[in-house]
XYZ file of C-alpha atoms in Angstrom:
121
model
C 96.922 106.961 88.555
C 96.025 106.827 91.816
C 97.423 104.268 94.739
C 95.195 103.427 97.465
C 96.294 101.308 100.450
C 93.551 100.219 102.895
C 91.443 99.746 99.124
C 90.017 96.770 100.349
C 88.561 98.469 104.165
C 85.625 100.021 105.250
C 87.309 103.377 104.101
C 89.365 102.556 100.826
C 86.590 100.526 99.360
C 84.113 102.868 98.757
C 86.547 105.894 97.749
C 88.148 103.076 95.167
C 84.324 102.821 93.803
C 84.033 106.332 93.891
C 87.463 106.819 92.308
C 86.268 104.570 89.429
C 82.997 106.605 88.765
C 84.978 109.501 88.344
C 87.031 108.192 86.091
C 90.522 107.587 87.817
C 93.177 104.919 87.400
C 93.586 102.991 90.481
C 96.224 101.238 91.347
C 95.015 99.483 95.094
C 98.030 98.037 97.651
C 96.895 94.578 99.296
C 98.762 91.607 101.156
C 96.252 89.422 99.745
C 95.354 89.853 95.590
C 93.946 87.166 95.273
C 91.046 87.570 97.689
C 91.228 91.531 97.430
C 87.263 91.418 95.592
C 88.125 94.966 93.800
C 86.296 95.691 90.419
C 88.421 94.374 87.377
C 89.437 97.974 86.574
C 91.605 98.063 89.128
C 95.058 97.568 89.119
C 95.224 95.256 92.513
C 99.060 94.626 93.590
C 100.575 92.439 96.499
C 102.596 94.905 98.596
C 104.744 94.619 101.949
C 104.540 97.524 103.700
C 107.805 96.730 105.148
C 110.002 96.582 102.162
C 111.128 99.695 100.702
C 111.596 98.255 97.249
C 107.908 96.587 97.730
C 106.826 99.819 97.876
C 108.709 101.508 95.370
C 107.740 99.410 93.006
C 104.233 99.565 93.817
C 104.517 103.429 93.645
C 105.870 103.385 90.361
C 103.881 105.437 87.642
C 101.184 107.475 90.613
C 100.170 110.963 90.354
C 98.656 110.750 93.959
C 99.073 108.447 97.294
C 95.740 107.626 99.838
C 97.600 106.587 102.814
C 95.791 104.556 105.192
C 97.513 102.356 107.107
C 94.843 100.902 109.649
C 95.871 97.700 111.183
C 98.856 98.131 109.295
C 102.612 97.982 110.825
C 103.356 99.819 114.128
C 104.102 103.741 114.513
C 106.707 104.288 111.808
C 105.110 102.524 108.880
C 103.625 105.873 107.558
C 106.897 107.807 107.905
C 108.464 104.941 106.257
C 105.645 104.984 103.505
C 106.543 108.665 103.150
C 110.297 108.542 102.736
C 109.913 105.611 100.194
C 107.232 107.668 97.911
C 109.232 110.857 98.330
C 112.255 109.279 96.902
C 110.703 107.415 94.487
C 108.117 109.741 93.313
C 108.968 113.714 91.995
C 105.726 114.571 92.828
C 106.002 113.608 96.692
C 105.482 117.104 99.451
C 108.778 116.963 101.489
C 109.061 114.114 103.558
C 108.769 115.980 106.958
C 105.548 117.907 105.925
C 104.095 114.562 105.260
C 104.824 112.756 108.085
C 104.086 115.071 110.486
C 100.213 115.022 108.909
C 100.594 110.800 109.599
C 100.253 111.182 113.290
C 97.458 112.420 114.478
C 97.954 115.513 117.218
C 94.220 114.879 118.911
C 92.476 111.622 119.203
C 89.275 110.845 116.841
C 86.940 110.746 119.853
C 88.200 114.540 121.059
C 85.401 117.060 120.241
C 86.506 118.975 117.592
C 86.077 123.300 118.349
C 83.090 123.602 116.105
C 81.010 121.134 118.112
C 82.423 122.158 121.386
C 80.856 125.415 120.671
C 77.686 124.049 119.581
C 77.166 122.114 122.489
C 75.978 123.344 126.397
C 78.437 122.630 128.824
C-alpha cells in the first residue's frame, strides 16, 4: 500500500489516479475526509501532521511514503514525518538520508545545469 499526503492537491491527485490505474493500494492522508473527493478505492484517513501517534497510525501497514507537505506545518514537519515513519515502519531509509532529501538545496525557479547550458547567455 501506498500513503500519499498532499492526495487531495494539484500534485497528489493525479499521481493517486494514476496510482489506481496501475493497480496500487492507496492509502491518502487528509485533515478533511469528509470533503477529500478521492475515488472510493481509496483508503482516505484524517491525519495531524503534528501528532506522532496520528501519524503512526496512519503509516501502519505501507510499503512506500509520497511526502508532500505543501502548505503543510512549518520547516520541521518533514523531518518529523521522517522520524515517525522510520520508527514505525522497517522499511523506512535512515532517518538522516531522508531528511536531508526534504529540504530542498536550490530553489524551484533556479535554472537547473542542463538548461543553463542550453540557453545563450
Amino acid at each position: 500500500m501506498i500513503v500519499v499526503t498532499g492526495a487531495t492537491g494539484n500534485i497528489g491527485r493525479p499521481l493517486v489516479d494514476q496510482l489506481l490505474v496501475r493497480g496500487a493500494r492507496v492509502r491518502a492522508l487528509t485533515r478533511s475526509p469528509e470533503r477529500a473527493g478521492l475515488p472510493a478505492a481509496v483508503e482516505t484517513v484524517r491525519a495531524d501532521f503534528t501528532s506522532d501517534r496520528s501519524m503512526a497510525t496512519a503509516l501502519e501497514g505501507a510499503d512506500a511514503l509520497f511526502l508532500n507537505l505543501a502548505g503543510v506545518g512549518g520547516p520541521g514537519t518533514a523531518a518529523q514525518l521522517v522520524g515517525t515513519a522510520a520508527a514505525s515502519t522497517p522499511w523506512s531509509p535512515p532517518p538522516t538520508r531522508a531528511a536531508s532529501r526534504s529540504s530542498p538545496t536550490r530553489p524551484c525557479s533556479a535554472p537547473t545545469p542542463w538548461r543553463r547550458r542550453r540557453e545563450p547567455t
